[in-house]
Amino acid sequence: MIHETDMMQDIETVLVTEEEIHSRIREVGKQLGDLYRGKNPIVIGVLKGVVPFYAEMTQAMQIPMQEDFLSVSSYGGGMQSSGKLTFRKDIDQDIRGRHVLILEDILDTGVTLKALLEILRERGPASLKICTLLDKPSGRKVELDPDYTCFVIPDGFVVGYGLDYKEYYRNLPCVGILKKSVYQDD
Ligand code: 5GP
Ligand code: MG
């Protein structure tokens, strides 16, 4: 059962603290800012889990950029990836000839991002790269490596800093493993 007054009560282990998140994003953001300076990139956020990461990372990059968002679904609200990619919202801008950077909350099986990359590549961007907040390499089912990773984490279902369970815990400032007691009866 989801705790009604204290989100941290539902966290088994904190994997990445609030402070670690902020300092790592500042570090990677500086690198990305240097790499994309003068390239006028389109930075695409994969909704909804990317929201806090997107806000912090794009500010840390400190360069002119255009922003856009898309929404796909492979989990359908539960904890298992259904493997089927559904587009809920596409980006608004034309990416042909543009440098595109995709920001994602977590890379697990890789199924979602691989399908997404194929669709976007067909639109003819000048470059197409991925930066993920979290990488769970143990979960990979397709061959896909992110170009930039903030944190590599072990297997396990995590929530916080944008990541949800049934739309809850996205506003938790850290990333942690959800207690089994929260979802075992679902
Ligand atoms: P993939 O297609 O790589 O398996 O999964 C990508 C999407 O699945 C992520 O963008 C995220 O929405 C969801 N996901 C994968 N692992 C986790 C996890 O540990 N916790 C949560 N909350 N979502 C996850
Ligand atoms: Mg996501």
PDB file of N, CA and C in Angstrom, residues 11 69 77 79 93 131 166 169:
ATOM      1  N   ILE A  11      10.297   3.889   0.560  1.00  0.00           N
ATOM      2  CA  ILE A  11      11.589   3.662  -0.103  1.00  0.00           C
ATOM      3  C   ILE A  11      12.435   2.664   0.685  1.00  0.00           C
ATOM      4  N   PHE A  69       9.116  18.281 -26.644  1.00  0.00           N
ATOM      5  CA  PHE A  69       8.773  17.112 -25.822  1.00  0.00           C
ATOM      6  C   PHE A  69       7.982  16.099 -26.627  1.00  0.00           C
ATOM      7  N   GLY A  77       1.565   2.001 -17.132  1.00  0.00           N
ATOM      8  CA  GLY A  77       1.211   2.301 -15.743  1.00  0.00           C
ATOM      9  C   GLY A  77       1.709   1.278 -14.740  1.00  0.00           C
ATOM     10  N   MET A  79       4.515  -2.173 -13.861  1.00  0.00           N
ATOM     11  CA  MET A  79       5.938  -2.272 -13.636  1.00  0.00           C
ATOM     12  C   MET A  79       6.659  -3.068 -14.702  1.00  0.00           C
ATOM     13  N   GLN A  93       8.466  20.389 -33.607  1.00  0.00           N
ATOM     14  CA  GLN A  93       9.393  20.978 -34.572  1.00  0.00           C
ATOM     15  C   GLN A  93       9.953  19.980 -35.579  1.00  0.00           C
ATOM     16  N   CYS A 131      21.008  11.358 -23.771  1.00  0.00           N
ATOM     17  CA  CYS A 131      21.552  11.523 -22.424  1.00  0.00           C
ATOM     18  C   CYS A 131      20.501  11.024 -21.444  1.00  0.00           C
ATOM     19  N   LYS A 166       2.551   4.255 -10.507  1.00  0.00           N
ATOM     20  CA  LYS A 166       1.154   4.707 -10.583  1.00  0.00           C
ATOM     21  C   LYS A 166       1.034   6.222 -10.453  1.00  0.00           C
ATOM     22  N   TYR A 169       5.281   9.487  -6.508  1.00  0.00           N
ATOM     23  CA  TYR A 169       6.720   9.558  -6.198  1.00  0.00           C
ATOM     24  C   TYR A 169       7.547  10.377  -7.191  1.00  0.00           C
TER      25      TYR A 169
END
